[in-house]
XYZ file of C-alpha atoms in Angstrom:
601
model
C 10.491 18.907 -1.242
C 13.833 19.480 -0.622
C 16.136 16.909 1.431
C 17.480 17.984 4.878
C 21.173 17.779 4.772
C 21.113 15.067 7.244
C 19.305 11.907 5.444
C 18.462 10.323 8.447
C 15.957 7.395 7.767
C 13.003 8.368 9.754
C 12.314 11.690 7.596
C 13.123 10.031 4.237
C 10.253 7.041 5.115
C 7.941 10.249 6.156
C 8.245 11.613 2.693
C 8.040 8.795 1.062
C 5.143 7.645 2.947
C 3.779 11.216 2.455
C 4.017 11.226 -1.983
C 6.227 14.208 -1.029
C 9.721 12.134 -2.319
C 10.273 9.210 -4.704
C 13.309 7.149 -4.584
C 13.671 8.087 -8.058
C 13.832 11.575 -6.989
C 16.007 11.265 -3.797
C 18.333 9.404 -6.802
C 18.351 12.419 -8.640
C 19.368 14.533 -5.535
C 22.278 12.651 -3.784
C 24.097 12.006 -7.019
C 24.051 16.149 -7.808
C 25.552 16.243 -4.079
C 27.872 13.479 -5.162
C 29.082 15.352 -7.931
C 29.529 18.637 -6.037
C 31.463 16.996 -3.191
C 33.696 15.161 -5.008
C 34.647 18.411 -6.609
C 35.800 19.168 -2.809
C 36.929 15.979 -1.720
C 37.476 13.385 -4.939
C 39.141 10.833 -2.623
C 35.451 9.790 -0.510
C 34.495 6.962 -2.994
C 36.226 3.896 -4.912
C 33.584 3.253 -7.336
C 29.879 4.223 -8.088
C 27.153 2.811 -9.199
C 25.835 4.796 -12.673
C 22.948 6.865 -12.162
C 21.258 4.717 -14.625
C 21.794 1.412 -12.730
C 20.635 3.318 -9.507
C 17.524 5.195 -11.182
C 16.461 1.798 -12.676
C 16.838 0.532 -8.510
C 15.078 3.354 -7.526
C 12.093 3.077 -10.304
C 11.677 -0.882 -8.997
C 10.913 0.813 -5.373
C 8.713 3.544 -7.026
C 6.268 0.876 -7.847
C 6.253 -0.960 -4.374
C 4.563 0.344 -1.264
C 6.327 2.445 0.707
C 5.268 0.514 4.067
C 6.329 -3.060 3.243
C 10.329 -2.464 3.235
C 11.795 -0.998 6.967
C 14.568 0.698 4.166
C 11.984 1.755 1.208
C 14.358 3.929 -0.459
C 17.359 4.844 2.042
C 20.863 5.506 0.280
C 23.684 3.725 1.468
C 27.545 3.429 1.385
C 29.729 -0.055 1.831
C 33.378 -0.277 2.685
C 34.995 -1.289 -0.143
C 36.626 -4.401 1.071
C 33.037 -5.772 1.361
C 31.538 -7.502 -1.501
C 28.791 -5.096 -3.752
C 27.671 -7.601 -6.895
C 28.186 -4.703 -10.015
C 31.511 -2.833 -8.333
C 35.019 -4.197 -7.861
C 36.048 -5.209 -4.431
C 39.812 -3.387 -3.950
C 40.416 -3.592 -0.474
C 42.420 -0.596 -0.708
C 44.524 -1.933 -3.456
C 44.505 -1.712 -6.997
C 46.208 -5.491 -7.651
C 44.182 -6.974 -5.348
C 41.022 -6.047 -7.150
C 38.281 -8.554 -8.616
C 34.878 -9.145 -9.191
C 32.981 -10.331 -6.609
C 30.266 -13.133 -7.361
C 28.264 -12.163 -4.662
C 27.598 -9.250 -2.041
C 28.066 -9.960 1.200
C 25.614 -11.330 3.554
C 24.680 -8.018 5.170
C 24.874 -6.047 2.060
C 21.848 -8.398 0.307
C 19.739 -8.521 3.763
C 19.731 -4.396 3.716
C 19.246 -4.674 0.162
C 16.399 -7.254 0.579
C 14.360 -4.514 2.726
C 15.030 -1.393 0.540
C 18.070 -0.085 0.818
C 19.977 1.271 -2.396
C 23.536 0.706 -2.488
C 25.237 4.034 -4.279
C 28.725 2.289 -3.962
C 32.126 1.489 -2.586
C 33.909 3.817 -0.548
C 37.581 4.562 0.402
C 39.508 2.871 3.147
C 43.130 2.405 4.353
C 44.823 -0.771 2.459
C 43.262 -4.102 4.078
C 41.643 -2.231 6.772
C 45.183 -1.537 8.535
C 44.962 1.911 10.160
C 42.874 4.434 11.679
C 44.069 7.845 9.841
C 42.624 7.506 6.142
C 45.989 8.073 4.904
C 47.181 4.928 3.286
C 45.179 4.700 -0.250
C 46.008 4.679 -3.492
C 42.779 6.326 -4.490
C 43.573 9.390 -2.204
C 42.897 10.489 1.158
C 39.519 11.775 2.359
C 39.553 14.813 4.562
C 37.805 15.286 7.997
C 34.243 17.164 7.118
C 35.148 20.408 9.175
C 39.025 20.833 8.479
C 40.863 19.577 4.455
C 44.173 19.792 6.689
C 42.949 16.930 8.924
C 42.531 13.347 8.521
C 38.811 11.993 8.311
C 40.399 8.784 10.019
C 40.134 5.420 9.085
C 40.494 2.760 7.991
C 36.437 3.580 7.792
C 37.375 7.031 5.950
C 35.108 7.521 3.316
C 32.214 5.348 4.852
C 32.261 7.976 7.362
C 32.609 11.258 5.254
C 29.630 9.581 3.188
C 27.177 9.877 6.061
C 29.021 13.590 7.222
C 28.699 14.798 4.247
C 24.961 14.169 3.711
C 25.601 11.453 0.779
C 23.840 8.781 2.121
C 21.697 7.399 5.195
C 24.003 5.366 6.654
C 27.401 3.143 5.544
C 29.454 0.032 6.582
C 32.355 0.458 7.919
C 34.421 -2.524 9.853
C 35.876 -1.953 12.926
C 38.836 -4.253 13.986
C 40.805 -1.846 16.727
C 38.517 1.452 16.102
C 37.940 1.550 12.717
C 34.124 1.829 13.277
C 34.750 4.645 16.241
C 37.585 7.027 15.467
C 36.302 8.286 11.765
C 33.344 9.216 13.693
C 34.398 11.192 16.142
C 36.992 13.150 13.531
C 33.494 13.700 11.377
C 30.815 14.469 14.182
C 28.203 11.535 13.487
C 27.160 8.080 15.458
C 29.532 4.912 15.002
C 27.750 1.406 16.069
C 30.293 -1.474 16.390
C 28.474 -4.277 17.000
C 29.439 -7.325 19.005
C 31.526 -9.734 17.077
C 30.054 -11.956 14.610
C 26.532 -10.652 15.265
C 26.816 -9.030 11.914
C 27.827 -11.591 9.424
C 31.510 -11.095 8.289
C 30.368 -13.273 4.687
C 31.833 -11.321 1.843
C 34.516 -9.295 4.094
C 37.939 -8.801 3.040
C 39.368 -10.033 6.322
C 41.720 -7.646 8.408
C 42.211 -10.195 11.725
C 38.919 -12.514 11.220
C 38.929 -13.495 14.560
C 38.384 -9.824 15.432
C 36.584 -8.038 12.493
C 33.421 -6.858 13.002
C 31.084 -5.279 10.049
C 29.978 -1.797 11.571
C 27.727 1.114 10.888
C 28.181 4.857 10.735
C 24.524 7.352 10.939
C 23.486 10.551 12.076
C 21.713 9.202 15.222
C 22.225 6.295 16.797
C 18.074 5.137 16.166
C 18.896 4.387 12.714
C 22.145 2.641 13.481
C 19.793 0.457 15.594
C 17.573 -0.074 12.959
C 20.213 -1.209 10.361
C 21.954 -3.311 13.071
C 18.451 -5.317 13.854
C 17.912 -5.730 10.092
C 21.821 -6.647 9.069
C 21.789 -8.906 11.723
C 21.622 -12.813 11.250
C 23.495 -15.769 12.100
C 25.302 -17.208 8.924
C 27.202 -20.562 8.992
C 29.753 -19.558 6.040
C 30.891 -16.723 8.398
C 33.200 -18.751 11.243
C 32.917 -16.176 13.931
C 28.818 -15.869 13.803
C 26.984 -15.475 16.896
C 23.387 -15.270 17.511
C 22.697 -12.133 19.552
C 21.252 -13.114 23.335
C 20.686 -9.107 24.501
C 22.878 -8.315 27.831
C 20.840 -5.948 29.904
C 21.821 -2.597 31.125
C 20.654 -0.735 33.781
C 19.823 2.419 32.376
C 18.043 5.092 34.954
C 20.846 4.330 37.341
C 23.908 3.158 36.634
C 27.722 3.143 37.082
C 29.864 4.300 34.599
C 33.831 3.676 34.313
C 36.057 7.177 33.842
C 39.806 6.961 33.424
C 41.384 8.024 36.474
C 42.808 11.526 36.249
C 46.584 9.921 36.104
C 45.753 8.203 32.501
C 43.624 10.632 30.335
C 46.112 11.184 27.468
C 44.927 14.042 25.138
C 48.118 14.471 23.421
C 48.476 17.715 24.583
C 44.657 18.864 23.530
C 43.340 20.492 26.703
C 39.791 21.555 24.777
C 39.641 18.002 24.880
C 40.320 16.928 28.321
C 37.806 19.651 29.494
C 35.253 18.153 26.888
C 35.847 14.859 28.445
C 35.206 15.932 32.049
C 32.191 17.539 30.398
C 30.918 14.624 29.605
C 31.105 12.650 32.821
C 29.148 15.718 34.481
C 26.662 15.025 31.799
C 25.869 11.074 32.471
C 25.975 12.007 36.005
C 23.306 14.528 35.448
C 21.785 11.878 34.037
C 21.633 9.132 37.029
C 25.200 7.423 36.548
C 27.692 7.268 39.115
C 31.567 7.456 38.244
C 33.992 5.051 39.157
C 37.407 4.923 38.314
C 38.549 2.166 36.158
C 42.186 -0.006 36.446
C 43.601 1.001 32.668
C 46.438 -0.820 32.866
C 44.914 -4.160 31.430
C 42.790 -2.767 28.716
C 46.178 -0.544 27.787
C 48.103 -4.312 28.175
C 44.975 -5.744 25.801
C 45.563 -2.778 22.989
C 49.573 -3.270 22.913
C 48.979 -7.358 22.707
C 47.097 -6.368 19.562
C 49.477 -4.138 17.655
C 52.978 -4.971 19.037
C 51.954 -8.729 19.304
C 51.460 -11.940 17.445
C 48.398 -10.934 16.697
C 49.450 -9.168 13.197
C 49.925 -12.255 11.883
C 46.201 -12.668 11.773
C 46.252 -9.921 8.794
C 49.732 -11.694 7.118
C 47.461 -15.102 7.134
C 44.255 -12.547 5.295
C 46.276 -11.761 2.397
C 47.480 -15.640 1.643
C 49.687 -15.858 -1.417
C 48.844 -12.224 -2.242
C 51.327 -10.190 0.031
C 54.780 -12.055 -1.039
C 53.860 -11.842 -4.830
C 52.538 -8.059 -4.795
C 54.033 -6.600 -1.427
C 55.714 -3.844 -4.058
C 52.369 -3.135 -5.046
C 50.982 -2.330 -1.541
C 51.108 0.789 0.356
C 54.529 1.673 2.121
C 53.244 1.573 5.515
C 51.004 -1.542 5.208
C 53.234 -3.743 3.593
C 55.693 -2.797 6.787
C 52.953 -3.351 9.198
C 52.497 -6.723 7.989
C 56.269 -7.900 7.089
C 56.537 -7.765 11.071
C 54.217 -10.318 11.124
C 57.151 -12.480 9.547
C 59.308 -12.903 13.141
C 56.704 -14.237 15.237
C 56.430 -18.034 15.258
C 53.476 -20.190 16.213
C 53.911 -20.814 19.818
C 54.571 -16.407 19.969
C 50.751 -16.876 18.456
C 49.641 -19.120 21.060
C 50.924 -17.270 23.710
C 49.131 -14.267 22.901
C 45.950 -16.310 22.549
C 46.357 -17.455 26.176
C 46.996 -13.692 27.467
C 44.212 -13.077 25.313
C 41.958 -15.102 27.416
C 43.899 -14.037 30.780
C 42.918 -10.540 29.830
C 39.163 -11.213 28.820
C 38.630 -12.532 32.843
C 40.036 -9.612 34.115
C 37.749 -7.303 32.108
C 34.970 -9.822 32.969
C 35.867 -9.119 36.697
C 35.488 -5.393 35.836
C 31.918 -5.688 34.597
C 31.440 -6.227 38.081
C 32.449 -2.723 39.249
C 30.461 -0.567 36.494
C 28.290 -1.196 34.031
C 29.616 0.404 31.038
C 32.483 2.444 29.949
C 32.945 6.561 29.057
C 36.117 6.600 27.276
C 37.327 9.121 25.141
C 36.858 8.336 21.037
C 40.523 9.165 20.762
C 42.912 11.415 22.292
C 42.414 14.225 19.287
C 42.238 14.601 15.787
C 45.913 15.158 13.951
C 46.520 16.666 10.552
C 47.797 14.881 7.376
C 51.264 16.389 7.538
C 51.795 14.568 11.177
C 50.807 11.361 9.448
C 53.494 12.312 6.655
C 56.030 12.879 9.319
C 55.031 10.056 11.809
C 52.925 7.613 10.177
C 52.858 4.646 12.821
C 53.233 6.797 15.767
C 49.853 9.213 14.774
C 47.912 6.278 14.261
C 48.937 4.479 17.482
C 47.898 7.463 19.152
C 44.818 7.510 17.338
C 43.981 3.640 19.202
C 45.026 4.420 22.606
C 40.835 3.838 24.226
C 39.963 1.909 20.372
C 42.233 -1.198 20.172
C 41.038 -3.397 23.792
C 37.307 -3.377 22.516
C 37.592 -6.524 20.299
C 40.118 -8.178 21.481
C 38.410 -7.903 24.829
C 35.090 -8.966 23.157
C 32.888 -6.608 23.922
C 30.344 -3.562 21.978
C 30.508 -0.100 21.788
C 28.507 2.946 20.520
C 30.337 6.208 19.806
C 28.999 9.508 19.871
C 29.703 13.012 18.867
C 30.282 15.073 22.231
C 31.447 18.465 21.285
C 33.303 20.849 19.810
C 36.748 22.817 20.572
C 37.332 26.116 20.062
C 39.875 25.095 17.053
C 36.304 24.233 15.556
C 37.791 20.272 15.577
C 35.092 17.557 16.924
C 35.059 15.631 20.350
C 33.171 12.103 20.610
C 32.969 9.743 23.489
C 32.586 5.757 23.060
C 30.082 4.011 25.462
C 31.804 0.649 25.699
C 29.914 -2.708 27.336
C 29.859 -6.622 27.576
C 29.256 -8.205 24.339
C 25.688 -8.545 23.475
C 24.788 -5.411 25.196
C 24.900 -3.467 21.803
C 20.770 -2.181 22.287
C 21.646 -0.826 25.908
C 24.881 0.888 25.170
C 23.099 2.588 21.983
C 20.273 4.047 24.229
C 22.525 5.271 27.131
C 24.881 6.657 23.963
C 21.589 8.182 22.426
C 20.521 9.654 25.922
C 23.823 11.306 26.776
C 24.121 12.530 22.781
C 20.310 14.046 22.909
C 21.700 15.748 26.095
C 24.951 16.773 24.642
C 22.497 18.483 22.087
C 25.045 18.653 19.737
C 23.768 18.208 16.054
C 25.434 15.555 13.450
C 27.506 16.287 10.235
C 29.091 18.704 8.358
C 26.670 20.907 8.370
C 25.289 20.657 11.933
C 21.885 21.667 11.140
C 19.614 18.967 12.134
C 19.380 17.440 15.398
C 19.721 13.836 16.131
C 16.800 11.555 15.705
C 16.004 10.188 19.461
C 15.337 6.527 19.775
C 12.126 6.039 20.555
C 11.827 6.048 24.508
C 10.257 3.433 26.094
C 7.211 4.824 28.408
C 7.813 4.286 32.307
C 6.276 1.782 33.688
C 4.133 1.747 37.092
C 6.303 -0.020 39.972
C 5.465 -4.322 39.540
C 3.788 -3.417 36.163
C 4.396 -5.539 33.312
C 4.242 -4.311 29.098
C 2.248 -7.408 27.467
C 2.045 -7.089 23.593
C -0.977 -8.904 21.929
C -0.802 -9.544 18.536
C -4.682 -11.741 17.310
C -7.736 -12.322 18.787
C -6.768 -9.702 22.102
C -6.309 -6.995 20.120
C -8.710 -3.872 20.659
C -12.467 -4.859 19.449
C -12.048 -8.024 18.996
C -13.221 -11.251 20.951
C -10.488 -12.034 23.184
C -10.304 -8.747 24.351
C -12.456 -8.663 27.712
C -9.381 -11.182 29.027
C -7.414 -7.915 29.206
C -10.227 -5.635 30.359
C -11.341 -7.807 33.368
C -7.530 -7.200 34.380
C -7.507 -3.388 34.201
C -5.019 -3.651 31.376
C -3.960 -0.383 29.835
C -3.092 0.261 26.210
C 0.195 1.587 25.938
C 0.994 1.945 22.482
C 0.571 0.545 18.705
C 3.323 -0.357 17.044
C 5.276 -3.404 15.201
C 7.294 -6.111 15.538
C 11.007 -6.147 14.623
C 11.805 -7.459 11.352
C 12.081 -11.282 11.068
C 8.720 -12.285 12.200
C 5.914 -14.223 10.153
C 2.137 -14.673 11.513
C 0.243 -17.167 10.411
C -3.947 -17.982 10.309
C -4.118 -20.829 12.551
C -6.085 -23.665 11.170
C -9.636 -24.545 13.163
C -9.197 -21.984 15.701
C -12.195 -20.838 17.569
C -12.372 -17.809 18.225
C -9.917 -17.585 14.545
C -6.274 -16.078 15.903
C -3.071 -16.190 14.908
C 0.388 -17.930 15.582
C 3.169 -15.646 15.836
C 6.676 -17.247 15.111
C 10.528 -15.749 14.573
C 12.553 -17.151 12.054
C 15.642 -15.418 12.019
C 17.478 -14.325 8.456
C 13.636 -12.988 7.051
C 13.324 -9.423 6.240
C 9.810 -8.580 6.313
C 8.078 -5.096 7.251
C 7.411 -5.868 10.962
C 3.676 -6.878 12.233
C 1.386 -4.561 14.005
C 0.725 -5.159 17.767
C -0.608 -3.535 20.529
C 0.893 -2.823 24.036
C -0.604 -3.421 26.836
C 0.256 -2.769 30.966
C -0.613 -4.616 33.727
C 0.079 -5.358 36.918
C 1.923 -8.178 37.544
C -0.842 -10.072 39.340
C -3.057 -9.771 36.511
C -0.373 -10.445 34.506
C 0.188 -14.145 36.252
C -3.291 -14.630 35.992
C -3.595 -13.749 32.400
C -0.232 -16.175 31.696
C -2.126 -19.347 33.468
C -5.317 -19.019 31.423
C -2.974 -19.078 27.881
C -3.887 -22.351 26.481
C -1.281 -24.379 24.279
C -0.373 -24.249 21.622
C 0.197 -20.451 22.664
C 2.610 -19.315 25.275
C 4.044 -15.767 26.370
C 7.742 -15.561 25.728
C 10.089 -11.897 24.784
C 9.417 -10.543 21.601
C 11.715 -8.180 19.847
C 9.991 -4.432 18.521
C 10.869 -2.407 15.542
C 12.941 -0.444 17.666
C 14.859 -2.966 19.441
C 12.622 -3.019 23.019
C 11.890 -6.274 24.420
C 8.894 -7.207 25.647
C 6.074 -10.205 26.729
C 4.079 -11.484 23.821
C 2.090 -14.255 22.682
C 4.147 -16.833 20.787
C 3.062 -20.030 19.377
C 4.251 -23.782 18.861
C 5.810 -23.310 15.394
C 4.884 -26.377 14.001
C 1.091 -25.915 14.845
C 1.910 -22.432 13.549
C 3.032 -23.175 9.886
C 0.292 -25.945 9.641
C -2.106 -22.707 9.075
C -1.797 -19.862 6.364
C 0.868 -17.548 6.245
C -0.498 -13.975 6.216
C 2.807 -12.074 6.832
C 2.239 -10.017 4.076
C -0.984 -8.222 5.302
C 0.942 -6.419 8.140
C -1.125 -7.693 11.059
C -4.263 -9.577 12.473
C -6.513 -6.770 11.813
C -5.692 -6.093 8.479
C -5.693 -10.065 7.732
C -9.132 -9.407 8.934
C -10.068 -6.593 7.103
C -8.999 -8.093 3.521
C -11.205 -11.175 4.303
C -14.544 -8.875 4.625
């Protein structure tokens, strides 16, 4: 078989799952494209893992089922100023380097369900830019153009995915990080809301702000990494457990930047590929409305021309007045002006901080999400030479209000100008509303129908698209004894119930064999921070009549709360009391009720 150029997680599973692939042999092929790329771009990664250390990874998986890890076999790439056990952690900067005891928090959970790290990649010093120009270790190049920055401080995490290296990467994202690399490289860039992602085993840029974020070629697998990454985690001080905001999503409002404030920089291609894309999400049921700039612009100059730098002095502790010599030019100036500001400057910002937030909250209540250009347009290294701080700043101007603001944001690619230099747009919402703002990102970059990568050959993997529902229908999802066949099952008949779909659970649930049940079923329970293979359910719709009725006939300890699918949908399920649940047998492992029935004949 021979690997698209694309390694988007989906068709690697299907070969896997088909004896087509091995990880062994997917090994074998993405460190020969390693090689060859680094022979046109040497400055992508920090530090790799030997191809013996990952064939012996690879060989473990070889010997496990294909179906019981969500990431059997799917290469990734890690920022390298987040903890890998095996490779240095440099943050950008050869003094600061050390062995980490650990790997971070998200690195072991994507580990723990099949993933293969390959290794560290490149970044601008401390995370403290968004061109991919401040690194010792060399400056990766945008995918389409060796003249142009890939941008940063995400570079090589970026180029890594571009450039067909790997599945998928972490990036971080303080004030764009996560966004801008993507656009200048023509894939998907999730930033999560902050601290849904544990920030564990993160080099800190400004802690109160960092977020851990992911760069694919479609925006279904960075769902699926997201759900899988995502935990809360006590020894990370900004954790948050995720509760999803809701989006309308077949009609919707959408904010645009009012004709007076789109800033292109002098890039007309990209102004018209802008206005392109507001035509497009209108096409596709939103309605534009014109949103006040002038406080999100306020919110990006509070974070770099403010108090807030200090945030990245306080990061580096003792470090930056012992080695400041040893640091990059440009960073080590960016953070010296953290040196003037006292503690009440600090405070102050804090409170405008906060002034700010309620004024964007107040905007929620005009549109639902955001358009906003991924960044004005991509500039070469020599303008960086010449103008170091002033290209980058221009590089933030719709980046740096996102997490200060609090809120999520999915970009994606939306483009091309006839210079041959990528467009992308950001979908920006309320924080929590990172599922929504992916799908309404995924619908407008399926419409787009502009492929990901370097090489531009595959098309995006869709999310999988929730069926439409029947007007005052409900989507029930059954997971025991009201399954298909079984005895329970005539409850759903004698209420017309439809089967909608098979499919599985999202990640962290367990099932267990409920003890002295009659007829025998199940107790399904999430715990969050497991990593298991999902559990297969069935979909059913009915209307909601028959659905009440259903609800009032479900006996205790079962009761119908939202469960969470592989894919990120919500829906009704049966849950049960978990302390009646893990009195019975846990049967997790088996995959489902059925096949827990099936092994027992």
């Amino acid at each position: 078989m021979t690997l698209p150029d694309m390694l988007q997680i989906d068709d690697l599973l299907a070969a896997y799952r088909s004896g087509d692939f091995r990880p062994s042999d997917l090994i074998r092929e993405i460190t020969g494209r390693i090689e060859a790329y680094q022979q046109k771009d040497p400055a992508v990664w920090i530090s790799l893992f030997s191809t013996d250390h990952l064939l012996a990874r690879a060989e473990e998986l070889d010997g496990l089922s294909s179906t019981d890890l969500p990431l059997y076999g799917i290469p990734f790439a890690v920022k390298d100023n987040i903890d890998v056990v095996g490779l240095q952690t440099t943050a950008g900067c050869p003094a600061f380097a050390f062995e980490p005891s650990e790997s971070a928090e998200v690195v072991k959970r994507l580990e723990a369900a099949g993933a293969i790290v390959i290794g560290k990649t490149n970044l601008d010093q401390f995370a403290t830019g968004l061109v991919g120009m401040r690194s010792p270790y060399g400056q990766p190049s945008c995918v389409f153009d060796p003249a142009c920055v890939s941008g940063g401080s995400s570079s090589g995490s970026a180029v890594s995915v571009a450039a067909g290296l790997v599945s998928f990467s972490l990036g971080t994202d303080t004030a764009g990080s996560g966004r801008v690399p993507a656009m200048f490289n023509n894939i998907v860039g999730l930033k999560p809301s902050r601290g849904v992602l544990s920030t564990y085993g993160l080099i800190p840029a400004c802690e109160s702000l960092d977020c851990i974020s992911i760069f694919t070629g479609c925006v279904a697998d960075a769902l699926r990494v997201e759900k899988i990454a995502a935990a809360p985690d006590s020894r990370a001080p900004y954790s948050r457990s995720m509760t999803p905001h809701r989006l309308p999503l077949d009609s919707f409002r959408f904010g645009i930047l009012p004709e007076s404030e789109r800033f292109f920089d002098g890039d007309a291609g990209n102004a018209a590929l802008y206005e392109n894309s507001i035509q497009t999400l209108m096409h596709l049921g939103g309605t534009p409305v014109e949103i006040d700039f002038a406080p999100l612009k306020e919110a990006a100059q509070l974070l770099y021309s403010g108090p807030f730098v200090v945030e990245r002095l306080t990061a580096l502790g003792d470090f930056y007045p012992q080695h400041k010599a040893d640091m990059d030019p440009t960073v080590a100036g960016i953070i010296a002006g953290a040196e003037r500001y006292t503690a009440a400057d600090v405070f102050k910002a804090i409170y405008r901080q906060h002034g700010l937030q309620q004024i964007a909250e107040r905007m929620w209540t005009q549109f639902d999400v955001m358009l906003m250009p991924t960044a004005p347009r991509i500039v070469t290294k020599q303008e960086v030479i010449a103008e170091p701080v002033a290209a980058n700043s221009m590089l933030g101007t719709y980046t740096n209000f996102v997490n200060i603001l609090d809120m999520s944001a999915c970009a994606v690619p939306a483009g091309f100008g006839k210079d041959g230099h990528p467009f992308g747009v950001t979908f920006v919402a309320p924080a929590f509303a990172d599922h929504d703002v992916s799908l309404l990102a995924d619908r407008f970059h399926q419409a787009v129908g502009e492929n990901t990568g370097a090489a531009r050959s595959e098309p995006p993997r869709p999310v999988p698209p929730a069926e439409a529902m029947s007007p005052g229908s409900v989507r029930l999802a059954v997971v025991g004894a009201h399954l298909k066949g079984l005895p329970l099952h005539w409850q759903l008949e004698q209420e017309h119930a439809v089967l909608r779909e098979t499919t599985r659970t999202a990640h962290d649930y367990r099932l267990f064999a409920l003890a002295n049940s009659v007829p025998p079923k199940p107790g399904l329970v999430r715990e969050p921070g497991f990593v298991g293979a999902g559990l297969e359910i069935e979909i059913y719709e009915l209307d909601s009549a028959g659905f009440g009725r259903f609800v009032a006939s479900v006996p205790q300890p079962m009761s119908i709360g939202r469960i969470t699918l592989e894919d990120g949908r919500e829906v009704s399920s049966f849950l049960c009391a978990e302390s009646v649940a893990r009195s019975g047998t846990d049967i997790t492992a088996t995959g489902g009720w059925r096949a827990y029935l099936a092994g027992k004949d």
